[in-house]
Short mmCIF file of C-alpha atoms and ligand atoms in Angstrom, two decimals:
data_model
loop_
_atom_site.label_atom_id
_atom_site.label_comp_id
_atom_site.label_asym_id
_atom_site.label_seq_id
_atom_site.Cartn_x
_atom_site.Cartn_y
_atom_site.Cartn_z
CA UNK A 1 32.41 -91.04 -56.76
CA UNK A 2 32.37 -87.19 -56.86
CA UNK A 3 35.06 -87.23 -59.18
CA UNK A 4 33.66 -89.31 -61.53
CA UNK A 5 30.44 -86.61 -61.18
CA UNK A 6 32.65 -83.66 -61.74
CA UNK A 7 34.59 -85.46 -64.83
CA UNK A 8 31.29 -85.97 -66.69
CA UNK A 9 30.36 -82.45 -66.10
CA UNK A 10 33.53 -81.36 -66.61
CA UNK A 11 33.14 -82.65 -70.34
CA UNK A 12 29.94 -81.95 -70.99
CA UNK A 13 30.47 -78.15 -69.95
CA UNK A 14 33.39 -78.70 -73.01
CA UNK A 15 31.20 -80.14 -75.48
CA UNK A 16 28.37 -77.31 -75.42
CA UNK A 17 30.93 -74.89 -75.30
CA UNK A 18 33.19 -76.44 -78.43
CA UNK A 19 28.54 -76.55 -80.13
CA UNK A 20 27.89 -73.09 -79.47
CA UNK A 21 30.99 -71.77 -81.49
CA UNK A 22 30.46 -74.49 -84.09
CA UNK A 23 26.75 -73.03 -84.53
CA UNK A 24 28.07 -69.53 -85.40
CA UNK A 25 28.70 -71.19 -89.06
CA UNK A 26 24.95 -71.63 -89.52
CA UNK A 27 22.93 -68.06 -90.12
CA UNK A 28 19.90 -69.22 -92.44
CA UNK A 29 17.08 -70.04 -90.33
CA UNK A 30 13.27 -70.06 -91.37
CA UNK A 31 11.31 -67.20 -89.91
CA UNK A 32 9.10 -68.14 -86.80
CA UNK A 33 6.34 -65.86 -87.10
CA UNK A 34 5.65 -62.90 -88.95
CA UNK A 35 6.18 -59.77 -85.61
CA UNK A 36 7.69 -57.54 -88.23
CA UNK A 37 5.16 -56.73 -90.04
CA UNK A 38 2.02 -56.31 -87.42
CA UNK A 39 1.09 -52.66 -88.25
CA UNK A 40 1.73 -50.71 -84.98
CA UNK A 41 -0.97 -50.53 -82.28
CA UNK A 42 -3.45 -52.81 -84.40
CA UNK A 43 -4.25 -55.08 -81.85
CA UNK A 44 -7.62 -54.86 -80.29
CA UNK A 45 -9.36 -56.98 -77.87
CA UNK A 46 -12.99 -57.06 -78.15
CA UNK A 47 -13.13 -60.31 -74.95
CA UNK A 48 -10.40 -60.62 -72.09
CA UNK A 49 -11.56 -62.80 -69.38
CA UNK A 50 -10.15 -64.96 -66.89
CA UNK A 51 -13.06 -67.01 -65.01
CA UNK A 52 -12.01 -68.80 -62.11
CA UNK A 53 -13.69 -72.67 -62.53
CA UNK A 54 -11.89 -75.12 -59.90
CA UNK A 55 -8.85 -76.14 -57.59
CA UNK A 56 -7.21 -79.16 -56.48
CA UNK A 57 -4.59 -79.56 -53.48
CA UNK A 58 -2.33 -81.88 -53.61
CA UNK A 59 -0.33 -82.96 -50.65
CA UNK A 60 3.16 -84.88 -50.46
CA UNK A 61 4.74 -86.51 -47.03
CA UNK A 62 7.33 -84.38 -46.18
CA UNK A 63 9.94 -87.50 -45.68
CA UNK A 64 11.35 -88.02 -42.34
CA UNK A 65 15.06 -88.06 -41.31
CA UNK A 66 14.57 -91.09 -38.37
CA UNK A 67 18.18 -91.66 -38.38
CA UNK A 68 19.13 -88.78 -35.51
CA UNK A 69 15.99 -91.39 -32.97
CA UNK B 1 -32.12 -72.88 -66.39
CA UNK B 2 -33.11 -76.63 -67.72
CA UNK B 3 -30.40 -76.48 -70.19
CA UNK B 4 -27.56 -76.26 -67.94
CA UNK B 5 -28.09 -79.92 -67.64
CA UNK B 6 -26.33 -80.22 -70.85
CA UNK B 7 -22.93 -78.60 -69.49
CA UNK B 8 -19.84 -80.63 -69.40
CA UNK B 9 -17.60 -80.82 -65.92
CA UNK B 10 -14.19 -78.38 -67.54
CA UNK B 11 -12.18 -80.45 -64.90
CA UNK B 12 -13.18 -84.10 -65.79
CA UNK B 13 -15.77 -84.31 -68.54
CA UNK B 14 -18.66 -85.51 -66.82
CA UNK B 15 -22.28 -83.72 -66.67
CA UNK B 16 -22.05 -80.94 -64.21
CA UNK B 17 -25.73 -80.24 -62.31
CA UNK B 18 -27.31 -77.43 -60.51
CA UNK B 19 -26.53 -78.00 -56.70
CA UNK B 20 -28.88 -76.02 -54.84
CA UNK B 21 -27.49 -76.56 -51.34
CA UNK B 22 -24.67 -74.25 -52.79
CA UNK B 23 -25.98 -72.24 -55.85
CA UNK B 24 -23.54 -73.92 -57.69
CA UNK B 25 -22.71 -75.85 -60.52
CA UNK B 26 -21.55 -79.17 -59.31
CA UNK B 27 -19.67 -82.43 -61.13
CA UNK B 28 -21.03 -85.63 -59.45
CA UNK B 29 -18.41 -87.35 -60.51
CA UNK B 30 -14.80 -85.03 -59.25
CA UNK B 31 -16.82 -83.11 -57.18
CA UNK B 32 -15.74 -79.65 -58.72
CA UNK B 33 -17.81 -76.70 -58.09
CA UNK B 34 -18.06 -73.88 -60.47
CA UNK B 35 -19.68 -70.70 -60.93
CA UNK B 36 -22.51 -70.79 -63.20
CA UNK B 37 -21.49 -68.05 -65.13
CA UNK B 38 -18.18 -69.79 -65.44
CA UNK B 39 -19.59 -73.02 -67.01
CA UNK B 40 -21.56 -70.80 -69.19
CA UNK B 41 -19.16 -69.25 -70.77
CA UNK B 42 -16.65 -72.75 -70.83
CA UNK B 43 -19.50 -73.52 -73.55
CA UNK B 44 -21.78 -71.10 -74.88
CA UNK B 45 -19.36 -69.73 -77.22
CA UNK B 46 -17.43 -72.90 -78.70
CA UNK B 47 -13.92 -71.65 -80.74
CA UNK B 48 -14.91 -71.43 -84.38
CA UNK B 49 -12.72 -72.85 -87.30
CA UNK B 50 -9.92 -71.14 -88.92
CA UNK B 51 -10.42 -69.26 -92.06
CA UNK B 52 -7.47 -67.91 -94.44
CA UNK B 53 -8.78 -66.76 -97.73
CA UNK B 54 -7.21 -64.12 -100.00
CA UNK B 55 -7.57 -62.29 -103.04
CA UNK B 56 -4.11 -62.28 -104.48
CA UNK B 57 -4.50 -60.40 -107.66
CA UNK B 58 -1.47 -59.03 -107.63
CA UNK B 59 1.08 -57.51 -110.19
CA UNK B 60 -0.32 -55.98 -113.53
CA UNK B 61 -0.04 -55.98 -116.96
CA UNK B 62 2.99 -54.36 -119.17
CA UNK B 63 2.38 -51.69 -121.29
CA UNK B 64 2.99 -52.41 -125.14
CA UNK B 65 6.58 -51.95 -125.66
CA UNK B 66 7.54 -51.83 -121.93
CA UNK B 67 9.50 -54.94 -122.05
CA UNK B 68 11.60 -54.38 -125.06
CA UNK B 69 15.22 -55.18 -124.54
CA UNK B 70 14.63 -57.57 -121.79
CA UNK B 71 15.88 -60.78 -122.33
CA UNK B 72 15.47 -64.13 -120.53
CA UNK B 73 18.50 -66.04 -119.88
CA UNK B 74 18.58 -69.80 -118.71
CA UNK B 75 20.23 -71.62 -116.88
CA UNK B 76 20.32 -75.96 -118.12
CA UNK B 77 22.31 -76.86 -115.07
CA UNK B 78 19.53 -75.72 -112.54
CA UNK B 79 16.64 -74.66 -114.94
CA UNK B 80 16.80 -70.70 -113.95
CA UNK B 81 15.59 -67.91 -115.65
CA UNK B 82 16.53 -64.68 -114.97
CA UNK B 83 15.82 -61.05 -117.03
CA UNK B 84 18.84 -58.33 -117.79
CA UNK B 85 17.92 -56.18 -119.98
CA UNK B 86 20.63 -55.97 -122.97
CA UNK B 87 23.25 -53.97 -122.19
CA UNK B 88 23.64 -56.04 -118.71
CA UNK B 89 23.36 -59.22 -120.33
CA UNK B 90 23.80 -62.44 -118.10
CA UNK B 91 26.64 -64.73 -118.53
CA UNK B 92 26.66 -67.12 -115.39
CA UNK B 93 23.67 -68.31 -113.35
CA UNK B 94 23.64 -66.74 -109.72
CA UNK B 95 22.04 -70.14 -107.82
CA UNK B 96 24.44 -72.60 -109.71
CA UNK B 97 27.66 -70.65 -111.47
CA UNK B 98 26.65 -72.44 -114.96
CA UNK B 99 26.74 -70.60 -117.73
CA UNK B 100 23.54 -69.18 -119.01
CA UNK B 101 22.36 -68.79 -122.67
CA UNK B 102 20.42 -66.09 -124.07
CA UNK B 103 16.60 -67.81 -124.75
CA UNK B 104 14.91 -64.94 -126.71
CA UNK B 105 12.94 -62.24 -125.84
CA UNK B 106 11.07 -61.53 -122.55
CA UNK B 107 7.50 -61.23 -122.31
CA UNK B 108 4.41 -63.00 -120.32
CA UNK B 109 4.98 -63.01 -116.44
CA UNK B 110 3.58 -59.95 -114.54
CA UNK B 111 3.97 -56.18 -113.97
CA UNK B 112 5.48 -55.65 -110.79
CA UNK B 113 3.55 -53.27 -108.88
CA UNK B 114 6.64 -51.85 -106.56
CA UNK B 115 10.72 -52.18 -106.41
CA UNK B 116 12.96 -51.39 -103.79
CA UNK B 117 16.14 -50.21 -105.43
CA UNK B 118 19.83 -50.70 -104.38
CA UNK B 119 20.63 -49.32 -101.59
CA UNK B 120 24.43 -51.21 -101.04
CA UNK B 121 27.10 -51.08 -104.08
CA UNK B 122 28.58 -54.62 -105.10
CA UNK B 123 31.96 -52.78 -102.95
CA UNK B 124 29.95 -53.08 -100.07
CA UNK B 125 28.42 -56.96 -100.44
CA UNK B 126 32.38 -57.72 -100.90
CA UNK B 127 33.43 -56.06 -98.02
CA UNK B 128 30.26 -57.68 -95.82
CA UNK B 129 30.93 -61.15 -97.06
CA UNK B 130 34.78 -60.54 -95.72
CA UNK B 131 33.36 -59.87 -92.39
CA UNK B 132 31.17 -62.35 -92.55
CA UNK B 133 34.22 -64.90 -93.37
CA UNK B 134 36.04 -63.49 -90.29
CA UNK B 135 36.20 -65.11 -87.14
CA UNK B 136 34.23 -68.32 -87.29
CA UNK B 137 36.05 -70.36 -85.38
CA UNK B 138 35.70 -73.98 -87.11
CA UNK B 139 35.69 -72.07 -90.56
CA UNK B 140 38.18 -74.11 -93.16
CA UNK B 141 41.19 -71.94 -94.07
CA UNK B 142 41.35 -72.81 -97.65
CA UNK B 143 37.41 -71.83 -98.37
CA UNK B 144 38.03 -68.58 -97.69
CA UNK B 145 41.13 -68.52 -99.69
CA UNK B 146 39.36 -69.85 -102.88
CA UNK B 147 36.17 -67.67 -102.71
CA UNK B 148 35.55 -66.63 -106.14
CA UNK B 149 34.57 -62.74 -104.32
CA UNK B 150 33.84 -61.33 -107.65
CA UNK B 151 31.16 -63.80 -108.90
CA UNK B 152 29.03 -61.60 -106.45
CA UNK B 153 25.69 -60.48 -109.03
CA UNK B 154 22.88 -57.90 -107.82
CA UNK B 155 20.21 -59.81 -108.47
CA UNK B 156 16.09 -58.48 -108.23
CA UNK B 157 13.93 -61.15 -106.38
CA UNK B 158 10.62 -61.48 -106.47
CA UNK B 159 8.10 -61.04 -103.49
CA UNK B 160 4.74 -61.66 -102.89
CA UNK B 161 3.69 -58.85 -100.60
CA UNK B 162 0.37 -60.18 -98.27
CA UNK B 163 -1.71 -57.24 -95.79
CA UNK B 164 -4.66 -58.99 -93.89
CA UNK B 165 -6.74 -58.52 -91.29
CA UNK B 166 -6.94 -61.52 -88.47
CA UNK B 167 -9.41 -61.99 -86.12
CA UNK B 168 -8.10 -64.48 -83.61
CA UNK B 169 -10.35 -66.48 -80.71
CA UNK B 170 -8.11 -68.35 -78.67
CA UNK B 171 -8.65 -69.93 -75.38
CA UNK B 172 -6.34 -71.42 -72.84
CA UNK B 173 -6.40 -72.99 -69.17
CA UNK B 174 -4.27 -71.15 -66.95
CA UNK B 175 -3.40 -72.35 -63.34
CA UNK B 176 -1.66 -70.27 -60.51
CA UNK B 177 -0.02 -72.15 -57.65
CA UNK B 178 0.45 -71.92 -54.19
CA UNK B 179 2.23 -73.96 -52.01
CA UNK B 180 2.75 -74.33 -48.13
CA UNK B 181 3.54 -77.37 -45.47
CA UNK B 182 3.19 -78.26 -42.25
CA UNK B 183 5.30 -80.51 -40.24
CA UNK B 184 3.85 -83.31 -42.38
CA UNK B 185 3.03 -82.49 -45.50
CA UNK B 186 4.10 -79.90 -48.08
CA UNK B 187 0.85 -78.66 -49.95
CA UNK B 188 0.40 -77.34 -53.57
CA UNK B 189 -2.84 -75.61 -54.25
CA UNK B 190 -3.47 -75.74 -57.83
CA UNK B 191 -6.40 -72.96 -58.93
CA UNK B 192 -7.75 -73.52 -62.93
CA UNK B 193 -8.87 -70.57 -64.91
CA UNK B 194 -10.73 -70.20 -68.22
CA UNK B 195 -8.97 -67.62 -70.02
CA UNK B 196 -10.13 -66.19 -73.44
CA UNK B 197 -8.84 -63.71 -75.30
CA UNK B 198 -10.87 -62.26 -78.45
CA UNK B 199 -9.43 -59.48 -80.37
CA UNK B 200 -8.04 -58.63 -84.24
CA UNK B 201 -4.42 -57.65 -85.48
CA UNK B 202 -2.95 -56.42 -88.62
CA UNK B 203 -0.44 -57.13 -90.93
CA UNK B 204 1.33 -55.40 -93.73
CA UNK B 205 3.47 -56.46 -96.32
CA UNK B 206 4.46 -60.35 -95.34
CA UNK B 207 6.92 -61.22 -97.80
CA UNK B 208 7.47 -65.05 -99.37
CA UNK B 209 9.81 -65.12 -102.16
CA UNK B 210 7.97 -66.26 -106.08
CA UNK B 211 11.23 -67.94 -106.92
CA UNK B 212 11.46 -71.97 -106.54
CA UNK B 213 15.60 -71.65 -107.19
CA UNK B 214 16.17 -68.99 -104.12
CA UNK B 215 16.05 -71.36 -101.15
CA UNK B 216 13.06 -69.57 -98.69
CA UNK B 217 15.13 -70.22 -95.97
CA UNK B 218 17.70 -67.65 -97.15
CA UNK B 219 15.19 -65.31 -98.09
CA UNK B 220 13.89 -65.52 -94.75
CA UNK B 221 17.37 -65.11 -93.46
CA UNK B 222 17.93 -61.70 -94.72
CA UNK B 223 14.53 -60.52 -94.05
CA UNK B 224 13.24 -57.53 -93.16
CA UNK B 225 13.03 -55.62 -95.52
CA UNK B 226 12.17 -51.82 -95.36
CA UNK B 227 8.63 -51.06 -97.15
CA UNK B 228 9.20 -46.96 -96.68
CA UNK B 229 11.76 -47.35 -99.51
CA UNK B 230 9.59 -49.34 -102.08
CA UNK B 231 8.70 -47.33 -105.53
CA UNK B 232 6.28 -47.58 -108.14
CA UNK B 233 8.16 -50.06 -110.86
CA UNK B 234 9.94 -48.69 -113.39
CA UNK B 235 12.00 -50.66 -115.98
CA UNK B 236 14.69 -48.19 -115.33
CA UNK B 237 15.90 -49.63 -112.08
CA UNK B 238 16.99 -53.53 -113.52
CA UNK B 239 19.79 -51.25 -115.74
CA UNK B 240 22.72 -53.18 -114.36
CA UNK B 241 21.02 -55.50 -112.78
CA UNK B 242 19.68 -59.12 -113.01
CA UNK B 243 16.36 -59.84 -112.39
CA UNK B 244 14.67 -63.11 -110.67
CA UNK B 245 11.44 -64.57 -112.92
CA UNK B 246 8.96 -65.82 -110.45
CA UNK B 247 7.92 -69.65 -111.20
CA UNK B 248 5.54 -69.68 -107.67
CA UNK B 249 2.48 -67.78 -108.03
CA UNK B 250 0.81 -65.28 -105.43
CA UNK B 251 -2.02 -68.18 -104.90
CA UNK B 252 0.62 -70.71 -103.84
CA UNK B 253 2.65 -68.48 -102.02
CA UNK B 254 -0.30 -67.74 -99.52
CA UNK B 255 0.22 -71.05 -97.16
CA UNK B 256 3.29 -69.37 -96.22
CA UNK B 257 2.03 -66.32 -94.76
CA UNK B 258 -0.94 -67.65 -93.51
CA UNK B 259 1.40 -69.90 -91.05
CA UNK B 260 3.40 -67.02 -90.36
CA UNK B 261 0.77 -64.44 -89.38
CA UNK B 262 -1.02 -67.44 -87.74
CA UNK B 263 1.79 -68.30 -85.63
CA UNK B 264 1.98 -64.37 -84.63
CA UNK B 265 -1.60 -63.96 -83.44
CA UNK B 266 -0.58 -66.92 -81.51
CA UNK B 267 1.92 -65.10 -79.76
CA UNK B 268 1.13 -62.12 -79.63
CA UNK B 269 -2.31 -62.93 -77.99
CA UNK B 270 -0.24 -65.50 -75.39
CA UNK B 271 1.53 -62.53 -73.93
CA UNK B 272 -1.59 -60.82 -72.93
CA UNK B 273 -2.30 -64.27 -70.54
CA UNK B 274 -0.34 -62.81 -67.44
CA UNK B 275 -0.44 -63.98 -63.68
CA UNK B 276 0.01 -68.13 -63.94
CA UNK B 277 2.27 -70.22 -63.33
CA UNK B 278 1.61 -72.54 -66.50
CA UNK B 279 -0.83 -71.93 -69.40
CA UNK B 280 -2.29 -74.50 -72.09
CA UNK B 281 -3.41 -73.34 -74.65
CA UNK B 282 -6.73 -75.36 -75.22
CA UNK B 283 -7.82 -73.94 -78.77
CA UNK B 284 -7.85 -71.18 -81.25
CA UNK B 285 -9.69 -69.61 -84.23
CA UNK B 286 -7.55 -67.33 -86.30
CA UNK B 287 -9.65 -65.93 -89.61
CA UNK B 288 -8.02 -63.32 -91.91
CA UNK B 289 -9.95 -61.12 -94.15
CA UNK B 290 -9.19 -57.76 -96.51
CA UNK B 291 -6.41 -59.97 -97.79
CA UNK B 292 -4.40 -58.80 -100.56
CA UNK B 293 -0.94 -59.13 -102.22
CA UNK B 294 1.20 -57.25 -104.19
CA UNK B 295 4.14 -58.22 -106.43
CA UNK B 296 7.24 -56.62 -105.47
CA UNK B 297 11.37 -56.75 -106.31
CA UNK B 298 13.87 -56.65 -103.43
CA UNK B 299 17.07 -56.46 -104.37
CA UNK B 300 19.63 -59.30 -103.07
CA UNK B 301 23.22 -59.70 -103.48
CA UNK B 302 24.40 -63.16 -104.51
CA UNK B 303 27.29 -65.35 -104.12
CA UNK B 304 27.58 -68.91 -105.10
CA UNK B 305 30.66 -71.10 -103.55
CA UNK B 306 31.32 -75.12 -104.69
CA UNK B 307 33.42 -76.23 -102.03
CA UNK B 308 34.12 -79.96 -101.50
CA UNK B 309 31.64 -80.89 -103.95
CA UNK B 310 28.92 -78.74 -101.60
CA UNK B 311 27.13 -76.23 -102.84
CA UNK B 312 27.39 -72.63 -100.67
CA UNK B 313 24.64 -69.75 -101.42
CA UNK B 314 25.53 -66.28 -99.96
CA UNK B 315 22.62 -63.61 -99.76
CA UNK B 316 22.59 -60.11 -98.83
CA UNK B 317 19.96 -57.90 -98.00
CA UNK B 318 20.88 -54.90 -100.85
CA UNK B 319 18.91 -52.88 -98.77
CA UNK B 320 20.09 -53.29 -95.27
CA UNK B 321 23.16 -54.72 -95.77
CA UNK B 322 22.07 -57.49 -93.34
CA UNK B 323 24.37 -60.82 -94.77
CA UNK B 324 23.85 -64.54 -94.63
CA UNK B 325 24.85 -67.53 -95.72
CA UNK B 326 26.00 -71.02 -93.91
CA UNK B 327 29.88 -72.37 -93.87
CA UNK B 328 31.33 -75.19 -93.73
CA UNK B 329 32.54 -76.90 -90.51
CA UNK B 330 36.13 -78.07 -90.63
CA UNK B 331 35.51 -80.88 -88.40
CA UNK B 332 39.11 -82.15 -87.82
CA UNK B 333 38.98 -78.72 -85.86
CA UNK B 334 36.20 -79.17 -84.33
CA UNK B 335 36.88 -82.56 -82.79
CA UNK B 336 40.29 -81.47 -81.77
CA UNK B 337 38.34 -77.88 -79.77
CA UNK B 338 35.92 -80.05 -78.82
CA UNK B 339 38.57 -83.10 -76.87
CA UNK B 340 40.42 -79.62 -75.68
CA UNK B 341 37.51 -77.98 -73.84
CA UNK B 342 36.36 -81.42 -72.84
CA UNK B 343 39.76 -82.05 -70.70
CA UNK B 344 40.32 -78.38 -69.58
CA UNK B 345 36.68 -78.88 -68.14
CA UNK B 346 37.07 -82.45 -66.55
CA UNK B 347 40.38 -81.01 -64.62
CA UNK B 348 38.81 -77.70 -63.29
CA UNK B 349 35.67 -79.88 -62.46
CA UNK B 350 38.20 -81.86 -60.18
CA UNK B 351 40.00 -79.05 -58.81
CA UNK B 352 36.95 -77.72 -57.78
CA UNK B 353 35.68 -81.02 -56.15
CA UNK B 354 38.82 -81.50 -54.32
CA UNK B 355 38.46 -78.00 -52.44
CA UNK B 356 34.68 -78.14 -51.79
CA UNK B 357 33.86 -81.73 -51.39
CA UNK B 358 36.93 -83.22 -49.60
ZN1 LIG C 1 -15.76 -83.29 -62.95
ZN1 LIG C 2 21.79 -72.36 -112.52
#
């Protein structure tokens, strides 16, 4: 059983590799956002404010080992 | 204080009331408590709508006589029209390889307000596009081989330029966690937080190409471009040169940088939300004002390949030097890399497992 585990890994540990050299053929990508041209130390905040409103707990069982009773 | 009635529960939905036992707003139906300056400021001050208007007037007019000796040159294959002035002359189409023929004489179209000259000889795009060619892995041998290196044409693009203003108003729900257990039960304390973030941010000199055949994606690709060295336009500087006739106007260029400058308000305001362990964002107002545009040519070196029956386009940035372009994928290669890896992985993966599992 582990070896079939290890095998699948194995292969799909080849198969990203064998992607990320195939991706250095692709350089033309869309631009995400437009950082390069936000004129240096423009950005003011007028309102920064993190208000506390609620919180929840949530609590799991912590499962038991009864095998060692 | 009557009108606090109105306020929504931030937790479930449900009408929050004033419970007096605990001088605190209350949700009947989750049983949330919050601060009453808290819910007040939840909804006093709903997110407003987003705003992106411009006044893209840019470019100006020629002076009489300015454009003598340019010429317009198109292309039938891909409908391209480019300007050389006539001792350059045009005889193939940069986006296709088609010949172009001479259409008459140039005139109409816009003043460009600034030019950023060559920077990087036509010596220096070959020598980039070599190093670009070298060492992809999956690369076919014979497209390098048959790269037709000298086809390589300065070419002057057009750019809108866009400066704005934004304001941005975004705000998000931020939680911080905290977890413990006992010998029962393993506890995670989940704490919500309105966080709002209000401020403004500048831009200058967004680019978004005015040419339909130059793919934007490419443009993008080679971006940026340095601003310092743009110059007023002077007809001087397309000597040698081909130059790129805009067919996209300023006005329908705008969507483009709007998106762009959105998406960076986004993110640049996101970074300021410290101290959780997840953040949504719940909703944002961007508005941009003091927009304006100018009408600027970069200058790009271009290569066009036909390999397979697949069309290639090169670009570099004739400023920068900065070079792009996709390749092909030789995929009998590929496959044969890609079974390779796959086996030399499955056999460590078993060494391994033999030593540490058996
Ligand atoms: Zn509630
Ligand atoms: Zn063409």
């Amino acid at each position: 059983m582990n070896y079939v585990v290890a095998i699948i890994i194995g292969i799909l540990i080849g198969v990203v590799i064998a992607c990320i050299q195939k991706s250095a053929l692709t350089s033309v990508h869309m631009q995400h956002a437009a950082a390069e041209y936000i004129k240096r130390n423009s950005l003011k905040f007028s309102r920064k404010t993190d208000t506390y409103l609620y919180k929840r707990v949530e609590k799991t069982a912590i499962p038991r080992d009864n095998s060692g009773k | 204080m009557s009108d606090m009635l109105e306020y929504k529960c931030p937790c479930c939905g449900g009408k929050v009331e004033f419970d007096s036992a605990s001088q605190q707003m209350k949700c009947p139906f989750c049983e949330s408590e919050f601060s009453i300056e808290a819910v007040q400021q939840m909804q006093q001050d709903q997110i407003g709508s987003n705003d992106m208007s411009w006044d893209a007037s840019a470019g100006s007019d020629w002076q009489p006589g300015e454009t003598e000796g340019m010429k317009v040159y198109s292309c039938k294959s891909c409908g391209g029209e480019i300007v050389a002035d006539e001792l350059t002359g045009a005889s193939s189409c940069p986006y296709c390889g088609n010949p172009v023929v001479l259409q008459g004489t140039f005139d109409g179209d816009l003043r460009p307000d600034l030019v950023i000259p060559f920077k990087l000889d036509k010596n220096k795009a070959k020598e980039k596009l070599s190093e670009h060619l070298k060492g992809k892995k999956f690369l076919p041998k014979a497209f390098t081989d048959q790269n037709h290196i000298d086809e390589i044409k300065g070419v002057y693009v057009p750019f809108w330029l866009f400066d704005a203003d934004a304001d941005g108003d975004i705000q998000y729900e931020g939680i911080k966690e905290r977890t413990w257990s006992d010998s029962n039960y393993r506890y995670t304390e989940k704490s919500y937080f309105n966080v709002r973030r209000t401020g403004s941010l500048a831009f200058e000199h967004v680019p978004v190409d005015g040419s339909s055949r130059m793919p934007d994606d490419l443009m993008e690709s080679i971006e940026p471009f340095d601003y310092k060295d743009a110059v007023t336009f002077e007809k001087a500087y397309l000597s040698g040169y081909l130059a790129d006739r805009y067919d996209v106007t300023a006005e329908q260029s705008i969507d483009r940088a709007n998106h762009r400058i959105e998406q960076s308000v986004i993110d640049t305001f996101r970074e300021s939300v410290v101290g959780y362990s997840q953040v949504h964002e719940k909703g944002n107002a961007i508005q941009l004002h003091n927009g304006k545009a100018q009408y600027v040519l970069y200058p790009v070196w271009i290569l066009n390949t036909t390999w397979n029956n697949e069309k290639f386009l090169f670009a570099m940035n004739g400023q920068t030097g900065k070079f792009v372009g996709n390749l092909p994928l030789d995929k009998s290669a590929f496959v044969k890399a890609m079974t390779l890896y796959s086996i030399i992985g499955a056999v460590v993966a078993c060494i391994l497992t033999y030593f540490f599992f058996s």
